[in-house]
Amino acid sequence: MKIINLTPETKKNVLTNLLKRGVSQYPEHEKVVTEIIDNIKDFGDKALFEYTKKFDKCDITASTIKVTKEEIALAYRRIDPDFVAVMKRACANIVAFHEKQKRNSWFETKDDGSILGQRILPLDISGVYVPGGKAAYPASVLMNVIPAKVAGVMRIIVATPPDRNGEVYDGTLVACDIAGVDEIYKIGGAQAIAAMAFGTESVPKVDKITGPGNMYVTLAKKACFGHVSIDSLAGPSEILVLADEFANPRYIAADLLSQAEHDELASAILVTTSRELAEKVSAEVDNFVSELPRTEIINASLENYGYILVASDFDEAIELTNEIAAEHVEILTKAPFEIMPKIRHAGAIFLGEYSSEPLGDYFAGPNHIIPTNGTARFFSPLNVDDFTKKTSIIAYTKEALFNVHDDIELFAVKEGLTAHANAVKVRFSN
């Protein structure tokens, strides 16, 4: 891996390079996505089935688009039972964590009889996109579905592309069943996003779409936002390890590569104050890469977006960590809990050498759908609140309104909205 001394110039170059991975950097694909969305809106199932034939090489119809109970039962028979047991244990952890995020409606009555409050209700229907093929991740099913279930969403559907034989990955089907998905549709790509956003004869319109996908899926979510809510415009995976001279270089190298193997755009960064540690980590990375199977992907990721950055002191290292605002931040220092409060921008923070990033991906319980590409500065991990909506409640008595009507009328008049003022004034004109 590249070892770079941190200077104002090198920092600027790193930050600029990382931003190249954002979805906004690929406008040439937007025209294709817009055409797909328009066709789904205009022609519904007909266009959806044609795109599935074109992109997934699979013939589906209104009678075969939905996964049956028999297909789910077959998946259970074919899958490793130990894997099923692990998914169930992970599910329990994820449920327990998200249960703590639930909030209740509230109402407050004042002495003058006025009532203010906030009513919190779950969404009616949520849609989850689950990639297929080599990018099929059952863990992502659990992370997308469970917060919606905990929030009380009444109907949860999943869209996932079929293979050439019209089948869905067994792990996806079992994860959907464990998490409590209501319906699974054999559709993928931008066309699946459009189908859930606008509805077709076979696919219901949803209120929110969550879940990862390729560039076309992400651009489709971006284009459909406003017609439907979305989780975020997720970018490639990333990890930043903040370490001092006491850290284990072998652990750091392994954790960096756990993200670099995702795809060629993934980012793996070590920020440290120790040149000696930097050199040891670089050597360990080379050793691991020679042993791991996804060598081509890892090498491309490290070549383009992998860095070992040596800072002059820990204040500089922390400042850079906050500027990058990475999806996953590991703190591998002698006293990680002392550093943690200084990290203001991160999707998830992993403390200590036994809190490796994959713990969060699969099992600990916090959601692994986390803001990427610097958006941790203003976005949060997927959570129960994302599947609820809040309604304000206002009820004033005559006495309560009388006490403030002059203030309201003055405010309205100063804004030039005399009808607003009159709507209050008329109640006391006699």
Coordinates of C-alpha atoms in Angstrom, one line a residue:
M1 CA 0.0 0.0 0.0
K2 CA 1.0 3.6 -0.6
I3 CA 2.6 5.2 2.5
I4 CA 2.2 9.0 2.4
N5 CA 3.3 11.6 4.8
L6 CA 0.4 13.8 5.7
T7 CA 0.7 17.4 4.5
P8 CA -2.0 20.0 3.4
E9 CA -1.4 19.1 -0.2
T10 CA -1.5 15.3 0.3
K11 CA -4.6 15.6 2.4
K12 CA -6.3 17.7 -0.3
N13 CA -5.4 15.1 -2.9
V14 CA -6.7 12.2 -0.8
L15 CA -10.0 13.9 -0.1
T16 CA -10.5 14.9 -3.8
N17 CA -9.8 11.4 -5.0
L18 CA -12.2 9.8 -2.5
L19 CA -15.0 12.0 -3.7
K20 CA -14.6 10.6 -7.3
R21 CA -16.4 7.5 -6.1
G22 CA -19.7 9.3 -5.5
V23 CA -22.9 8.6 -7.5
S24 CA -22.9 12.2 -8.9
Q25 CA -19.7 11.4 -10.8
Y26 CA -21.5 9.1 -13.3
P27 CA -24.0 11.3 -15.2
E28 CA -23.5 9.2 -18.4
H29 CA -25.6 6.5 -16.8
E30 CA -28.5 8.7 -15.8
K31 CA -30.0 8.8 -19.3
V32 CA -30.3 5.0 -19.4
V33 CA -31.9 4.9 -15.9
T34 CA -34.4 7.7 -16.8
E35 CA -35.5 5.7 -19.8
I36 CA -36.0 2.6 -17.8
I37 CA -38.0 4.4 -15.2
D38 CA -40.2 6.1 -17.8
N39 CA -40.9 2.8 -19.5
I40 CA -41.9 1.2 -16.2
K41 CA -44.2 4.1 -15.4
D42 CA -45.8 3.9 -18.8
F43 CA -46.0 0.2 -19.5
G44 CA -45.8 -1.4 -16.1
D45 CA -45.5 -5.2 -16.0
K46 CA -44.8 -5.4 -19.8
A47 CA -41.7 -3.3 -19.5
L48 CA -40.7 -5.0 -16.3
F49 CA -40.7 -8.4 -17.8
E50 CA -38.9 -7.2 -20.9
Y51 CA -36.1 -5.7 -18.8
T52 CA -35.8 -8.9 -16.8
K53 CA -35.4 -10.9 -20.0
K54 CA -32.8 -8.4 -21.3
F55 CA -30.7 -8.0 -18.2
D56 CA -31.2 -11.2 -16.2
K57 CA -31.8 -13.6 -19.1
C58 CA -34.9 -14.9 -17.4
D59 CA -38.5 -15.1 -18.5
I60 CA -41.0 -14.1 -15.8
T61 CA -44.7 -13.5 -15.9
A62 CA -47.4 -12.2 -13.6
S63 CA -47.8 -15.8 -12.3
T64 CA -44.1 -16.4 -11.7
I65 CA -42.8 -13.0 -10.5
K66 CA -43.5 -13.7 -6.8
V67 CA -41.5 -16.2 -4.8
T68 CA -43.8 -19.0 -3.5
K69 CA -43.8 -20.7 -0.1
E70 CA -42.6 -23.9 -1.8
E71 CA -39.5 -22.1 -3.1
I72 CA -38.7 -20.8 0.4
A73 CA -39.2 -24.4 1.8
L74 CA -36.8 -25.7 -0.9
A75 CA -34.2 -23.1 0.0
Y76 CA -34.3 -24.3 3.7
R77 CA -33.7 -27.8 2.5
R78 CA -30.7 -26.9 0.4
I79 CA -29.0 -24.4 2.7
D80 CA -26.5 -25.3 5.4
P81 CA -28.5 -25.6 8.7
D82 CA -25.5 -24.2 10.6
F83 CA -25.8 -21.0 8.5
V84 CA -29.5 -20.8 9.2
A85 CA -28.8 -21.0 13.0
V86 CA -26.2 -18.2 12.7
M87 CA -28.6 -16.0 10.8
K88 CA -31.2 -16.5 13.5
R89 CA -28.7 -15.6 16.2
A90 CA -27.7 -12.5 14.2
C91 CA -31.4 -11.6 13.8
A92 CA -31.9 -11.7 17.5
N93 CA -29.0 -9.4 18.1
I94 CA -30.2 -6.9 15.4
V95 CA -33.8 -7.0 16.8
A96 CA -32.6 -6.3 20.4
F97 CA -30.5 -3.3 19.3
H98 CA -33.2 -1.8 17.2
E99 CA -35.9 -2.3 19.8
K100 CA -34.0 0.3 21.9
Q101 CA -34.5 2.9 19.2
K102 CA -38.3 2.9 19.3
R103 CA -40.0 6.1 20.3
N104 CA -43.5 6.9 21.5
S105 CA -46.1 9.5 20.5
W106 CA -46.4 12.3 23.1
F107 CA -49.0 14.9 24.2
E108 CA -48.7 17.9 26.5
T109 CA -51.6 19.9 28.0
K110 CA -50.9 23.4 29.2
D111 CA -52.7 25.4 31.9
D112 CA -54.8 27.3 29.3
G113 CA -56.2 24.1 27.9
S114 CA -54.1 24.0 24.8
I115 CA -52.7 20.6 23.7
L116 CA -49.5 20.1 21.7
G117 CA -48.1 16.7 20.7
Q118 CA -46.5 14.5 18.2
R119 CA -48.0 11.3 16.8
I120 CA -45.5 8.7 15.5
L121 CA -46.8 6.0 13.1
P122 CA -45.0 3.4 11.0
L123 CA -45.1 3.5 7.2
D124 CA -47.7 1.4 5.5
I125 CA -45.4 -0.4 3.1
S126 CA -41.7 -0.6 2.7
G127 CA -39.6 -2.1 -0.2
V128 CA -36.1 -3.6 0.1
Y129 CA -33.7 -4.1 -2.8
V130 CA -31.4 -7.1 -2.4
P131 CA -28.7 -7.6 -5.0
G132 CA -28.4 -11.0 -6.7
G133 CA -25.6 -13.2 -8.1
K134 CA -22.2 -12.8 -6.6
A135 CA -23.4 -9.7 -4.7
A136 CA -26.1 -11.6 -2.8
Y137 CA -25.8 -10.7 0.9
P138 CA -28.2 -12.3 3.4
A139 CA -26.9 -10.0 6.1
S140 CA -28.2 -7.0 4.1
V141 CA -31.7 -8.5 4.2
L142 CA -31.7 -8.7 7.9
M143 CA -30.3 -5.1 8.3
N144 CA -32.9 -3.6 6.0
V145 CA -36.0 -5.6 7.1
I146 CA -35.6 -5.7 10.9
P147 CA -35.7 -2.0 11.6
A148 CA -38.9 -1.8 9.5
K149 CA -40.4 -4.7 11.4
V150 CA -39.5 -3.2 14.7
A151 CA -41.0 0.1 13.6
G152 CA -44.3 -1.7 12.9
V153 CA -44.4 -1.3 9.1
M154 CA -47.4 -3.2 8.0
R155 CA -46.1 -4.7 4.7
I156 CA -42.5 -5.3 3.7
I157 CA -41.6 -6.5 0.2
V158 CA -38.3 -7.5 -1.3
A159 CA -37.1 -7.2 -4.9
T160 CA -34.2 -9.3 -5.9
P161 CA -33.0 -10.4 -9.4
P162 CA -33.5 -14.1 -10.4
D163 CA -30.9 -16.2 -12.1
R164 CA -31.4 -17.6 -15.6
N165 CA -33.5 -20.4 -14.2
G166 CA -35.9 -18.0 -12.4
E167 CA -34.5 -18.9 -9.0
V168 CA -33.4 -16.6 -6.1
Y169 CA -30.3 -17.3 -4.0
D170 CA -31.2 -19.6 -1.2
G171 CA -29.5 -17.5 1.5
T172 CA -31.6 -14.5 0.4
L173 CA -34.9 -16.4 0.7
V174 CA -34.1 -17.9 4.1
A175 CA -33.0 -14.5 5.4
C176 CA -36.2 -12.9 4.1
D177 CA -38.2 -15.6 5.9
I178 CA -36.3 -15.2 9.2
A179 CA -36.7 -11.4 9.1
G180 CA -40.4 -11.6 8.4
V181 CA -40.7 -10.3 4.8
D182 CA -44.2 -10.5 3.4
E183 CA -43.5 -10.8 -0.3
I184 CA -40.5 -11.4 -2.5
Y185 CA -40.4 -10.4 -6.2
K186 CA -38.0 -11.7 -8.8
I187 CA -36.9 -8.4 -10.3
G188 CA -33.7 -6.5 -10.2
G189 CA -31.8 -3.4 -11.4
A190 CA -33.2 0.1 -12.0
Q191 CA -36.4 -1.5 -13.2
A192 CA -37.1 -3.0 -9.8
I193 CA -36.6 0.3 -8.1
A194 CA -39.0 2.0 -10.6
A195 CA -41.6 -0.8 -10.1
M196 CA -41.6 -0.3 -6.3
A197 CA -41.6 3.5 -6.6
F198 CA -44.5 3.7 -9.0
G199 CA -46.2 0.3 -8.8
T200 CA -47.1 -2.0 -11.7
E201 CA -49.9 -4.6 -12.2
S202 CA -47.9 -7.1 -10.1
V203 CA -45.7 -5.0 -7.9
P204 CA -47.2 -2.7 -5.2
K205 CA -46.1 0.9 -4.8
V206 CA -44.2 1.3 -1.6
D207 CA -43.6 4.3 0.7
K208 CA -39.9 3.8 1.1
I209 CA -37.1 1.9 -0.7
T210 CA -33.9 0.8 1.1
G211 CA -31.1 -1.5 0.3
P212 CA -27.8 -1.6 -1.6
G213 CA -27.2 -2.0 -5.4
N214 CA -25.0 -1.2 -8.3
M215 CA -24.6 2.2 -9.9
Y216 CA -27.9 1.8 -11.9
V217 CA -29.9 0.9 -8.8
T218 CA -28.4 3.9 -6.9
L219 CA -29.2 6.3 -9.7
A220 CA -32.7 4.9 -9.9
K221 CA -33.2 5.5 -6.2
K222 CA -31.9 9.1 -6.7
A223 CA -34.3 9.7 -9.7
C224 CA -37.3 8.2 -7.8
F225 CA -36.7 10.2 -4.6
G226 CA -39.7 12.4 -3.9
H227 CA -42.1 9.9 -5.4
V228 CA -40.9 7.6 -2.7
S229 CA -38.6 7.9 0.3
I230 CA -35.2 6.2 0.1
D231 CA -32.5 5.4 2.7
S232 CA -29.5 7.1 1.0
L233 CA -27.4 7.2 -2.1
A234 CA -24.9 4.6 -0.9
G235 CA -21.4 4.7 -2.3
P236 CA -18.7 2.0 -2.3
S237 CA -17.7 0.5 1.1
E238 CA -14.9 2.1 3.1
I239 CA -12.9 1.7 6.2
L240 CA -10.5 4.0 8.1
V241 CA -8.3 2.7 10.8
L242 CA -6.9 5.2 13.3
A243 CA -3.9 3.6 15.1
D244 CA -0.9 4.3 17.2
E245 CA 2.4 2.5 17.7
F246 CA 0.8 0.0 20.1
A247 CA -1.6 -1.5 17.4
N248 CA -1.2 -4.9 15.9
P249 CA -0.1 -4.5 12.2
R250 CA -1.5 -7.9 11.2
Y251 CA -4.9 -7.1 12.6
I252 CA -4.9 -3.7 10.8
A253 CA -4.0 -5.2 7.5
A254 CA -6.7 -7.9 7.8
D255 CA -9.3 -5.3 8.6
L256 CA -8.3 -3.0 5.7
L257 CA -8.6 -5.9 3.3
S258 CA -12.0 -6.9 4.6
Q259 CA -13.3 -3.8 2.9
A260 CA -11.0 -3.7 -0.1
E261 CA -12.4 -7.0 -1.3
H262 CA -15.9 -5.6 -1.8
D263 CA -15.2 -3.9 -5.2
E264 CA -12.6 -1.9 -7.1
L265 CA -14.1 1.4 -5.8
A266 CA -13.8 0.4 -2.1
S267 CA -11.5 2.5 0.1
A268 CA -9.2 1.3 2.8
I269 CA -7.2 3.8 4.8
L270 CA -4.8 3.7 7.7
V271 CA -4.1 6.9 9.6
T272 CA -1.3 6.7 12.1
T273 CA 1.5 8.7 13.8
S274 CA 3.9 5.7 13.5
R275 CA 6.1 5.3 10.4
E276 CA 7.2 1.9 11.8
L277 CA 3.6 0.7 12.1
A278 CA 2.9 2.0 8.6
E279 CA 5.7 -0.1 7.1
K280 CA 4.7 -3.2 9.0
V281 CA 1.0 -2.9 7.9
S282 CA 2.1 -2.5 4.3
A283 CA 4.1 -5.6 4.5
E284 CA 1.3 -7.5 6.2
V285 CA -1.1 -6.4 3.4
D286 CA 1.2 -7.8 0.8
N287 CA 1.3 -11.1 2.7
F288 CA -2.5 -11.4 2.9
V289 CA -3.1 -10.4 -0.7
S290 CA -1.0 -13.3 -1.9
E291 CA -3.2 -15.6 0.1
L292 CA -6.7 -14.3 -0.5
P293 CA -8.9 -15.3 -3.5
R294 CA -10.2 -11.9 -4.6
T295 CA -6.8 -10.6 -5.4
E296 CA -7.7 -8.7 -8.6
I297 CA -10.4 -6.7 -6.9
I298 CA -8.3 -6.0 -3.8
N299 CA -5.3 -4.8 -5.8
A300 CA -7.5 -2.4 -7.8
S301 CA -9.1 -1.1 -4.7
L302 CA -5.8 -0.5 -2.9
E303 CA -4.1 1.0 -6.0
N304 CA -6.9 3.6 -6.5
Y305 CA -8.3 4.3 -3.1
G306 CA -6.0 2.6 -0.5
Y307 CA -3.7 4.8 1.6
I308 CA -1.4 4.6 4.6
L309 CA -1.2 8.2 5.9
V310 CA 1.4 9.2 8.4
A311 CA 0.4 12.2 10.5
S312 CA 2.8 14.3 12.6
D313 CA 0.7 14.0 15.7
F314 CA -2.6 12.6 16.9
D315 CA -4.5 15.9 16.7
E316 CA -3.7 15.9 12.9
A317 CA -4.7 12.3 12.6
I318 CA -8.1 12.9 14.3
E319 CA -8.7 16.0 12.2
L320 CA -8.3 14.0 9.0
T321 CA -10.5 11.2 10.3
N322 CA -13.3 13.7 10.9
E323 CA -12.8 15.2 7.4
I324 CA -13.0 11.9 5.7
A325 CA -16.1 10.9 7.7
A326 CA -15.7 7.3 6.8
E327 CA -18.4 4.6 6.8
H328 CA -16.4 2.4 9.2
V329 CA -13.8 3.9 11.6
E330 CA -11.7 1.5 13.8
I331 CA -9.8 3.0 16.7
L332 CA -6.8 0.7 17.4
T333 CA -4.9 2.7 20.0
K334 CA -3.7 2.1 23.6
A335 CA -6.8 4.0 25.0
P336 CA -9.5 3.9 22.3
F337 CA -12.3 5.1 24.6
E338 CA -10.3 8.3 25.2
I339 CA -10.1 8.9 21.4
M340 CA -13.7 8.0 20.6
P341 CA -15.4 11.3 21.9
K342 CA -13.1 13.3 19.5
I343 CA -14.5 11.4 16.4
R344 CA -17.4 13.5 15.4
H345 CA -18.1 12.1 11.9
A346 CA -18.2 8.4 11.3
G347 CA -20.9 5.9 10.3
A348 CA -19.9 3.4 12.9
I349 CA -17.0 3.4 15.3
F350 CA -15.2 0.1 16.3
L351 CA -13.2 0.3 19.5
G352 CA -10.2 -1.9 20.3
E353 CA -8.5 -4.7 18.5
Y354 CA -11.3 -7.3 19.0
S355 CA -14.0 -5.1 17.5
S356 CA -13.2 -5.9 13.9
E357 CA -15.4 -4.3 11.3
P358 CA -17.0 -7.6 10.2
L359 CA -18.5 -7.9 13.7
G360 CA -20.7 -4.9 12.7
D361 CA -21.4 -6.3 9.2
Y362 CA -23.0 -9.5 10.4
F363 CA -23.6 -10.0 14.1
A364 CA -23.3 -7.4 16.8
G365 CA -26.7 -5.7 16.2
P366 CA -26.2 -2.1 15.1
N367 CA -27.2 -1.6 11.5
H368 CA -24.5 -2.0 8.8
I369 CA -26.3 0.2 6.3
I370 CA -24.2 3.2 7.1
P371 CA -23.5 6.6 5.3
T372 CA -20.6 6.5 2.9
N373 CA -18.4 8.9 0.9
G374 CA -18.2 11.6 3.6
T375 CA -22.0 11.7 4.2
A376 CA -21.5 10.6 7.8
R377 CA -21.1 14.3 8.4
F378 CA -24.9 14.7 8.1
F379 CA -26.5 11.2 7.7
S380 CA -27.0 8.3 10.2
P381 CA -27.1 4.5 10.0
L382 CA -30.4 3.0 8.9
N383 CA -32.6 2.9 12.0
V384 CA -36.2 2.5 13.3
D385 CA -37.0 6.2 12.8
D386 CA -36.4 5.8 9.1
F387 CA -39.6 3.7 8.9
T388 CA -41.8 6.0 10.8
K389 CA -43.5 9.4 10.1
K390 CA -44.3 12.0 12.6
T391 CA -47.4 14.2 12.7
S392 CA -47.7 17.3 14.8
I393 CA -50.9 17.7 16.9
I394 CA -52.2 21.2 17.8
A395 CA -55.4 21.9 19.8
Y396 CA -56.1 25.4 21.3
T397 CA -59.1 26.5 23.3
K398 CA -60.7 29.9 22.7
E399 CA -58.9 31.3 25.8
A400 CA -55.5 30.0 24.6
L401 CA -55.9 31.5 21.1
F402 CA -57.2 34.8 22.6
N403 CA -54.0 35.2 24.6
V404 CA -51.8 35.0 21.5
H405 CA -54.1 36.2 18.6
D406 CA -52.5 39.7 18.5
D407 CA -49.0 38.2 18.1
I408 CA -50.2 35.9 15.3
E409 CA -52.0 38.7 13.5
L410 CA -48.9 41.0 13.7
F411 CA -46.6 38.2 12.4
A412 CA -49.0 37.6 9.5
V413 CA -49.4 41.2 8.6
K414 CA -45.6 41.8 8.6
E415 CA -45.3 38.9 6.1
G416 CA -47.9 40.5 3.9
L417 CA -50.3 37.6 4.4
T418 CA -53.5 39.4 5.5
A419 CA -55.7 36.3 4.9
H420 CA -53.6 34.5 7.5
A421 CA -54.2 37.3 10.0
N422 CA -57.9 37.4 9.2
A423 CA -58.3 33.7 9.8
V424 CA -57.4 34.4 13.5
K425 CA -58.9 37.9 13.8
V426 CA -62.4 36.7 12.6
R427 CA -62.7 34.6 15.7
F428 CA -62.6 37.6 18.0
S429 CA -64.1 40.3 15.8
N430 CA -67.4 40.4 17.8

